[in-house]
Structure formats: C-alpha cells, structure tokens
mmCIF file of C-alpha atoms in Angstrom:
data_model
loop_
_atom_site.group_PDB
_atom_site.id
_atom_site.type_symbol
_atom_site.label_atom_id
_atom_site.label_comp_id
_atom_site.label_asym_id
_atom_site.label_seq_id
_atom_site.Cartn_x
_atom_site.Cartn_y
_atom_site.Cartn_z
ATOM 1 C CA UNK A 22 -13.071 13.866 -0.832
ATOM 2 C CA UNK A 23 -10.354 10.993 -0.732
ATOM 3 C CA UNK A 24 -9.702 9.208 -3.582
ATOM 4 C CA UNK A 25 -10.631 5.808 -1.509
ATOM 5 C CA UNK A 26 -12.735 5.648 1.309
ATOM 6 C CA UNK A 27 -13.093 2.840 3.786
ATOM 7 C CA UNK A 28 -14.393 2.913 7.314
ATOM 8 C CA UNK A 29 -11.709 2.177 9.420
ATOM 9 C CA UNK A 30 -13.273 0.248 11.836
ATOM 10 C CA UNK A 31 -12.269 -1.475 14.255
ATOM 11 C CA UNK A 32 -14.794 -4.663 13.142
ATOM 12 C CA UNK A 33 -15.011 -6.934 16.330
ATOM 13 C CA UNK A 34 -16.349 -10.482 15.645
ATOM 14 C CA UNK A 35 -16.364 -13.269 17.260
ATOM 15 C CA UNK A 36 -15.098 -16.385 15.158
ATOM 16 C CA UNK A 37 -17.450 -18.075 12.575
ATOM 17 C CA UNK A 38 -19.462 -14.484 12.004
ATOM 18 C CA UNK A 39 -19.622 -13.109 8.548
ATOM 19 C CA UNK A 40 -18.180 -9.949 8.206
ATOM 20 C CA UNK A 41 -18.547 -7.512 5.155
ATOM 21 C CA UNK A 42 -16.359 -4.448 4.931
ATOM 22 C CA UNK A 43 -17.742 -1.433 1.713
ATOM 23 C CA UNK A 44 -14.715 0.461 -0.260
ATOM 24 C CA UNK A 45 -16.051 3.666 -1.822
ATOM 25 C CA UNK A 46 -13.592 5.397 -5.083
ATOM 26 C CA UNK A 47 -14.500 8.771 -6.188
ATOM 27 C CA UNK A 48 -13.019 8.464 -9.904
ATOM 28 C CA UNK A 49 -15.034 6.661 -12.398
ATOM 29 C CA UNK A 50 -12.309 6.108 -14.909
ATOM 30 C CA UNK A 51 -10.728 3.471 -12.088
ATOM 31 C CA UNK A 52 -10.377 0.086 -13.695
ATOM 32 C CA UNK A 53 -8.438 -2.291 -11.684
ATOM 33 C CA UNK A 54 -9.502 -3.157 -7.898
ATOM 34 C CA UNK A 55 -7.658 -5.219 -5.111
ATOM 35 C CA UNK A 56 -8.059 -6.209 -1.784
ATOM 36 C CA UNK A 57 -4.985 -6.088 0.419
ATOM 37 C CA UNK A 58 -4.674 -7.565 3.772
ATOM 38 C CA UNK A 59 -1.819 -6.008 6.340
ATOM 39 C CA UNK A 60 -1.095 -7.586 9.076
ATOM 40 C CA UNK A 61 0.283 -5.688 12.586
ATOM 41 C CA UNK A 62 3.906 -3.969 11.511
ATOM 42 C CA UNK A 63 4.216 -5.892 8.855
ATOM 43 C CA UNK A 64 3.900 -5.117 4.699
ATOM 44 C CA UNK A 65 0.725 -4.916 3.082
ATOM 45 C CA UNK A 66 0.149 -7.980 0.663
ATOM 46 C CA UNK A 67 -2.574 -8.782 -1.979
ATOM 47 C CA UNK A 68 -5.550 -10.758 -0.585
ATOM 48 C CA UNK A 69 -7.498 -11.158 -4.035
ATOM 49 C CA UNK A 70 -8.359 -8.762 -6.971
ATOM 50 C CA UNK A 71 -11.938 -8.014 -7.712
ATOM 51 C CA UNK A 72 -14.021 -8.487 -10.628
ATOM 52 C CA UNK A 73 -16.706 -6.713 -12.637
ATOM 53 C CA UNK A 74 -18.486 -10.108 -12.023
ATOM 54 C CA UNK A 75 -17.995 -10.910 -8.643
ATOM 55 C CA UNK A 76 -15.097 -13.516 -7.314
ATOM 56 C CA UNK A 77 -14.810 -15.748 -4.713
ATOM 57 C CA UNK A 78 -11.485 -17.649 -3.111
ATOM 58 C CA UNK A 79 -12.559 -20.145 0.039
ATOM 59 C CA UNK A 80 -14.486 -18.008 2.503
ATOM 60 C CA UNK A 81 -13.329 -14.454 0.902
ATOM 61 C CA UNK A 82 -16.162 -12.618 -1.398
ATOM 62 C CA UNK A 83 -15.138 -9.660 -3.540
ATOM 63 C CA UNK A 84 -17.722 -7.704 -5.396
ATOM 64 C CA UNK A 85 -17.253 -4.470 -7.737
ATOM 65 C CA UNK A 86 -20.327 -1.878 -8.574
ATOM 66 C CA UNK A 87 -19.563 0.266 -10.775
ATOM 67 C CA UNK A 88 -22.645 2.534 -10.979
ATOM 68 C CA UNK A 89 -22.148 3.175 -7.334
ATOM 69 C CA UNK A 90 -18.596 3.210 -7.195
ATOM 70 C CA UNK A 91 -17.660 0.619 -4.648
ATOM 71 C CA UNK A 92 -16.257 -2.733 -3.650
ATOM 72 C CA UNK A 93 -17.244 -5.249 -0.941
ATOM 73 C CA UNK A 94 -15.331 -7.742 0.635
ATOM 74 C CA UNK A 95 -17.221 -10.797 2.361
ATOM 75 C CA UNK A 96 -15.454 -13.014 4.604
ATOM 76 C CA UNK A 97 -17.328 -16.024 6.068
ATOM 77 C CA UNK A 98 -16.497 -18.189 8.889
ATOM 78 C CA UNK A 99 -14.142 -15.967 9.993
ATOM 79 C CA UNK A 100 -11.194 -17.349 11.563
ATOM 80 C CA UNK A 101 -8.645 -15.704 14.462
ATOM 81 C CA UNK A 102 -6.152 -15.767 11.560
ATOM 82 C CA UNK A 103 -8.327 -13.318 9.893
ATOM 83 C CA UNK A 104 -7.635 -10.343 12.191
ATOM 84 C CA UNK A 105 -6.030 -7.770 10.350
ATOM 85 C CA UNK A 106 -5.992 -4.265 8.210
ATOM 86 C CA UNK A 107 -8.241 -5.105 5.385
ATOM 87 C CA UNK A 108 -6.974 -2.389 2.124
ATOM 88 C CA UNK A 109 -9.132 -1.512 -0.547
ATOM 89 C CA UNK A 110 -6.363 -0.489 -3.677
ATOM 90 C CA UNK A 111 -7.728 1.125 -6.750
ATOM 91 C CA UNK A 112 -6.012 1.611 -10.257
ATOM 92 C CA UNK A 113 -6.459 4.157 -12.194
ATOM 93 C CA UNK A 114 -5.491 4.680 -15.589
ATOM 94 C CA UNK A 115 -3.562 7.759 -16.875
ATOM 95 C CA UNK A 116 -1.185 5.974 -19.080
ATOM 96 C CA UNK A 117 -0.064 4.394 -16.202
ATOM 97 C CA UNK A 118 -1.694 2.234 -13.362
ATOM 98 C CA UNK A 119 -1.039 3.143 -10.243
ATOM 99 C CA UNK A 120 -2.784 2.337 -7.185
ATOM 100 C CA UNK A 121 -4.215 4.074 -4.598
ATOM 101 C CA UNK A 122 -4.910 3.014 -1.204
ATOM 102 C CA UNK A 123 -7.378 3.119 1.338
ATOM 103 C CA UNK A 124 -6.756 3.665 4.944
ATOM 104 C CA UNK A 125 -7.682 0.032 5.445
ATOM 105 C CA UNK A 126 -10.096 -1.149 8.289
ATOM 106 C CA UNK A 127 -8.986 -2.582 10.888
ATOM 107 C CA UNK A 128 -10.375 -6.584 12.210
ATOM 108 C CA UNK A 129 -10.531 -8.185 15.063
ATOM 109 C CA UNK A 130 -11.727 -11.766 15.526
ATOM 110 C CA UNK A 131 -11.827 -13.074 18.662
ATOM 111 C CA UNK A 132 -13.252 -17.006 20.153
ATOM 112 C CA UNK B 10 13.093 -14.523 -6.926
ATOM 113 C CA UNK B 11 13.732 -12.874 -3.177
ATOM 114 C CA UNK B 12 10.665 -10.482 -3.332
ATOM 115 C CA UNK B 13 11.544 -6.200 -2.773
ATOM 116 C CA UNK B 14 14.668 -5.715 -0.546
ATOM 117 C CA UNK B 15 14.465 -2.721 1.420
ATOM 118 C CA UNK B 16 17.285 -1.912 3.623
ATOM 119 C CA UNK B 17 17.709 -0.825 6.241
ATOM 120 C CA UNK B 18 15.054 -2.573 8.558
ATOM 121 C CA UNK B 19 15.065 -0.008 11.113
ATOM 122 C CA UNK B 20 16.567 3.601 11.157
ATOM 123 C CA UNK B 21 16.739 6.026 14.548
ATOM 124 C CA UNK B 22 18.068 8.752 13.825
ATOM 125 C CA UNK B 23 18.982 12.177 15.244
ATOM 126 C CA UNK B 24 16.689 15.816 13.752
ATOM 127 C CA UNK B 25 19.036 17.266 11.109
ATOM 128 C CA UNK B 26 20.282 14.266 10.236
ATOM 129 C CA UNK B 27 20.535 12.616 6.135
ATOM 130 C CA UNK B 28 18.706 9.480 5.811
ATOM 131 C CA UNK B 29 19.013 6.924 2.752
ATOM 132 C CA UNK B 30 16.546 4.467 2.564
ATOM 133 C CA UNK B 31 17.320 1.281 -0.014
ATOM 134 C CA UNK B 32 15.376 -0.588 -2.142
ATOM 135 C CA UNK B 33 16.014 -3.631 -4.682
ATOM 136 C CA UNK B 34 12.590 -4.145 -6.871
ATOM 137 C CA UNK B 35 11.906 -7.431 -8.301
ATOM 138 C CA UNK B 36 13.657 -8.314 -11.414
ATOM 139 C CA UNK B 37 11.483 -7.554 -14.534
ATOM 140 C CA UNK B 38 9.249 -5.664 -13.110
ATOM 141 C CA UNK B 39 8.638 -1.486 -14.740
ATOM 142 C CA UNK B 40 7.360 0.231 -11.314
ATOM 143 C CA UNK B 41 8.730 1.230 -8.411
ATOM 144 C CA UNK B 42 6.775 3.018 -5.949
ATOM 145 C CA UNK B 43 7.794 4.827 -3.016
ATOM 146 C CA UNK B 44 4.995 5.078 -0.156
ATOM 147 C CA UNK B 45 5.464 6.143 3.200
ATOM 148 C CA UNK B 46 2.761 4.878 5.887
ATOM 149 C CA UNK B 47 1.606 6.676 8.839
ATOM 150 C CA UNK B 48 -1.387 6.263 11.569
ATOM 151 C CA UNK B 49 -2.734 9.660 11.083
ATOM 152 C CA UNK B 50 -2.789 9.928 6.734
ATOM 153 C CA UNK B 51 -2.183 5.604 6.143
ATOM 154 C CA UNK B 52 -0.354 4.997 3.007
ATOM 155 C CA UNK B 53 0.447 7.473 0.604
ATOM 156 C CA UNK B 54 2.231 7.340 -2.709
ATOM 157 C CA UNK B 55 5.471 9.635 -2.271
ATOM 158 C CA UNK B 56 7.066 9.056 -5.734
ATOM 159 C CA UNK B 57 7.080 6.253 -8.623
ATOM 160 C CA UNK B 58 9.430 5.215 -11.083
ATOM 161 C CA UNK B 59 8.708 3.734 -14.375
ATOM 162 C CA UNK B 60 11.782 1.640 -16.197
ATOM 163 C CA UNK B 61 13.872 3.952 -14.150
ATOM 164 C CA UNK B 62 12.620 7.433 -15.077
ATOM 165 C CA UNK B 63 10.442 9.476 -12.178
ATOM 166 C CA UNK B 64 7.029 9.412 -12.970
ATOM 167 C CA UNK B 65 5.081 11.880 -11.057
ATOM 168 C CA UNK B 66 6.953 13.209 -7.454
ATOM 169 C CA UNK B 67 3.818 14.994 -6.645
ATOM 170 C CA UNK B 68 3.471 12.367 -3.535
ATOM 171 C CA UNK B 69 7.183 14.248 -2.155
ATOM 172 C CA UNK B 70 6.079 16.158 1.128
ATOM 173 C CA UNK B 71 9.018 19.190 0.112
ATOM 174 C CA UNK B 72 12.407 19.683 -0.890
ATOM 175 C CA UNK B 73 14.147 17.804 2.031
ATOM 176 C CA UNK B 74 12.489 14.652 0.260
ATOM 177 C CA UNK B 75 14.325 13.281 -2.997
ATOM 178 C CA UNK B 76 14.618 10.320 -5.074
ATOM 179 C CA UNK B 77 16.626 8.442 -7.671
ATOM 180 C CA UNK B 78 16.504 5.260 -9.300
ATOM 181 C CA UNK B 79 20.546 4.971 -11.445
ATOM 182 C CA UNK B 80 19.484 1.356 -12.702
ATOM 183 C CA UNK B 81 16.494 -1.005 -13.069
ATOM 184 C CA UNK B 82 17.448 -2.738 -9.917
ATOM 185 C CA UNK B 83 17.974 -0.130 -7.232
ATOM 186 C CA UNK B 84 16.420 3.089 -5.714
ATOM 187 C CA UNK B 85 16.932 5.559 -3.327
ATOM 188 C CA UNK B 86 14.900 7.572 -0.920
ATOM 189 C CA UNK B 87 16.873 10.311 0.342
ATOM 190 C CA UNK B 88 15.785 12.832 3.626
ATOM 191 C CA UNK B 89 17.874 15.561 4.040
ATOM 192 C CA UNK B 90 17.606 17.179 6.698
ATOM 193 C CA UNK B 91 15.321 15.053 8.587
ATOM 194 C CA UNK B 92 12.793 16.000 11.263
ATOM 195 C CA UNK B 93 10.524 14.405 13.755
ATOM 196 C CA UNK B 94 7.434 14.604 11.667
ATOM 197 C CA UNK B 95 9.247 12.199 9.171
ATOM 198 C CA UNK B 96 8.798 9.020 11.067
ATOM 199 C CA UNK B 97 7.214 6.529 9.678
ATOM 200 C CA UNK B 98 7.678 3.053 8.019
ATOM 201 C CA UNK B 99 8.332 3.547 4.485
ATOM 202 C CA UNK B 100 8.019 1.413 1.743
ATOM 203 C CA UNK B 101 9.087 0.545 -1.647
ATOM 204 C CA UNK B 102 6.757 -1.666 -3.878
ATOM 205 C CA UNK B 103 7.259 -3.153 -7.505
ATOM 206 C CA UNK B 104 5.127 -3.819 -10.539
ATOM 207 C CA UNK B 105 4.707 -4.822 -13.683
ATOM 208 C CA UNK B 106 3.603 -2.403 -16.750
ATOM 209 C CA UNK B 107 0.155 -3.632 -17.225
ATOM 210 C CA UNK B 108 -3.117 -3.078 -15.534
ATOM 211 C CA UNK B 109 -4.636 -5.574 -12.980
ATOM 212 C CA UNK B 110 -1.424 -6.261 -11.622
ATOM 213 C CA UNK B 111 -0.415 -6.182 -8.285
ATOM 214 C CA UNK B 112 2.066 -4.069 -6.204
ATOM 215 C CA UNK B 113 4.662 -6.222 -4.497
ATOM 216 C CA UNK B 114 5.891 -4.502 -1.171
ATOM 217 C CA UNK B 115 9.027 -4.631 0.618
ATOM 218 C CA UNK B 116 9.001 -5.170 4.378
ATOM 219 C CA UNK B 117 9.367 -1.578 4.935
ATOM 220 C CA UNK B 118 11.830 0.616 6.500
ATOM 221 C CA UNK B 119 10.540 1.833 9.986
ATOM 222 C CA UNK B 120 11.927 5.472 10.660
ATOM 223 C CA UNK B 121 12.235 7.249 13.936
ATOM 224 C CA UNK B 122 13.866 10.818 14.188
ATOM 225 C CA UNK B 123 14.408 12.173 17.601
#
C-alpha cells in the first residue's frame, strides 16, 4: 500500500461547482499535512497546510481525520484558475520531517 | 531571497552519457531534497540532505545515481551513465529543520535521454 493515496482523477467541473478531493496516509505516526497545488510543467507549490481542527483560506477547505487517516480538500466556487494537480504531502516524523507525496489529482474547470 | 535555483532548465542528452543536475537551496534553510517526477510513479523522494550530510539515499534508483552536497548552498545530482528510462523532470526542494514546514521547490530540471 502507498504511503499516500489520492485518486487521480481527472475531476471535471464546470465553474462555480464545489469540488472535494479525499487524501488517504497509511502511517499513523504522520503529523504534519499540506496541500500542494501543481500547475501543467511547472513546480509544485504549497496551497495551504491542514489542521487537526479544520482551516479555511477564501474558497479552499482543508480538513484532517485522524482516526481514519485522511485529509479533504474543499474548494468552492471554483474558478478556471483552479484547474490543476491538487497534492496531498504528508510528514512524518523519524527525527526528521520529510514529506511524502501523493500522486496528486488532476482538475479541470471549465465555463 | 531568489527561491531554489536549479540549473540547467532543460537537458537532452545522448544514452551513456554523464548528467549533472544543479541546485542552489534557499539560504538558511537545513533540507535539501532531491525528487524526481514522472507520469507513471509521480514524485518520489530520490535523496535528502540535512545541513549538508546525506540523510537517507534509499530514494536512489542504483548505482548510476549519486549525490553530493560540498556546502550549505549547493548540490549535485549526478547520472552516470544515463539511459532512456531516466527522463524525467527532476527537482530539488528546500526546508527548514522543524515540522509543519513547507518544502520550497525549484522549477525543475526536465531530462530527456535519447
């Protein structure tokens, strides 16, 4: 089992839909989580951490469970800008935090 | 501060051939991470550097791979020899020491080996 599963999509929406995307992590000693956004042949860059609580930043929902080991992202309203690979990172502690990766899934919004 | 330099851009290149990939972190930052990115596998972590010293190669596909960071501000990826199956876009990413922190990525160096 990877260490980071997403579905890989493609996600085809048409603009103003919500749009939720799941990250599953198979270790439970993870502690840090991210959402990266990568946009075509360019470098991925971070979108917004996540929270044990639940944040929020504009239209973009993050949400960690722990129990069952995954992260959401929520995107509202979504705009054409919005189309791109959507990464779910996770950190795991060994002495040293380094994060793993998803395969990302992949969004298109179109008008 | 400029953000991770990776030279070069773009790299053809012919099977058999060395490759040296280039990569200036971000001043002050402990990591450096080597990933290499591909359609079939995505992004996987190849090697990492912490203040300079190699962390955990496990990431290094085989021997032809190999690594080296001589001071905080500068790291190599080396291929020697090169084949086909090592095209890619590689790239190098900085951090600092502490958790919840994120990676900061170059703009990647795009490999093609004929």
């Amino acid at each position: 089992r990877k260490e980071v599963e997403q579905d890989p999509g493609p996600f085809n929406v048409p603009e103003g839909a919500t749009v939720a995307f799941n990250c599953t992590y198979s270790n439970s000693a993870s502690q840090s989580f991210f959402w990266y956004r990568q946009d075509c042949r360019k470098e991925p860059k971070l979108l917004m951490s996540v929270y044990s609580s639940g944040n929020e930043d504009g239209r973009f929902t993050a949400q960690l469970n722990r129990a069952s080991q995954y992260i959401s992202l929520l995107i509202r309203d979504s705009k054409l800008s919005d189309s791109a690979t959507y990464l779910c990172v996770v950190t795991t502690s060994g002495g040293s935090y380094i994060p793993t990766f998803g395969r990302g899934t992949s969004l298109i919004v179109h008008p | 501060d400029a953000g991770v330099i990776q030279s070069p851009r773009h790299e053809v290149t012919e099977m058999g051939q060395e490759v040296t990939l280039r990569c200036k972190p971000i001043s002050g930052h402990d990591y450096l991470f080597w990933y290499r990115q591909t359609m079939m596998r995505g992004l996987e972590l190849l090697i990492y550097f912490n203040n300079n010293v190699p962390i955990d190669d496990s990431g290094m596909p085989e021997d032809r791979f190999s690594a080296k960071m001589p001071n905080a501000s500068f790291s190599t990826l080396k291929i020697q020899p090169s084949e086909p199956r090592d095209s890619a876009v590689y790239f190098c990413a900085s951090s600092l020491a502490r958790g919840r922190t994120e990676a900061f990525f170059g703009q990647g160096t795009r490999l093609t080996v004929v």
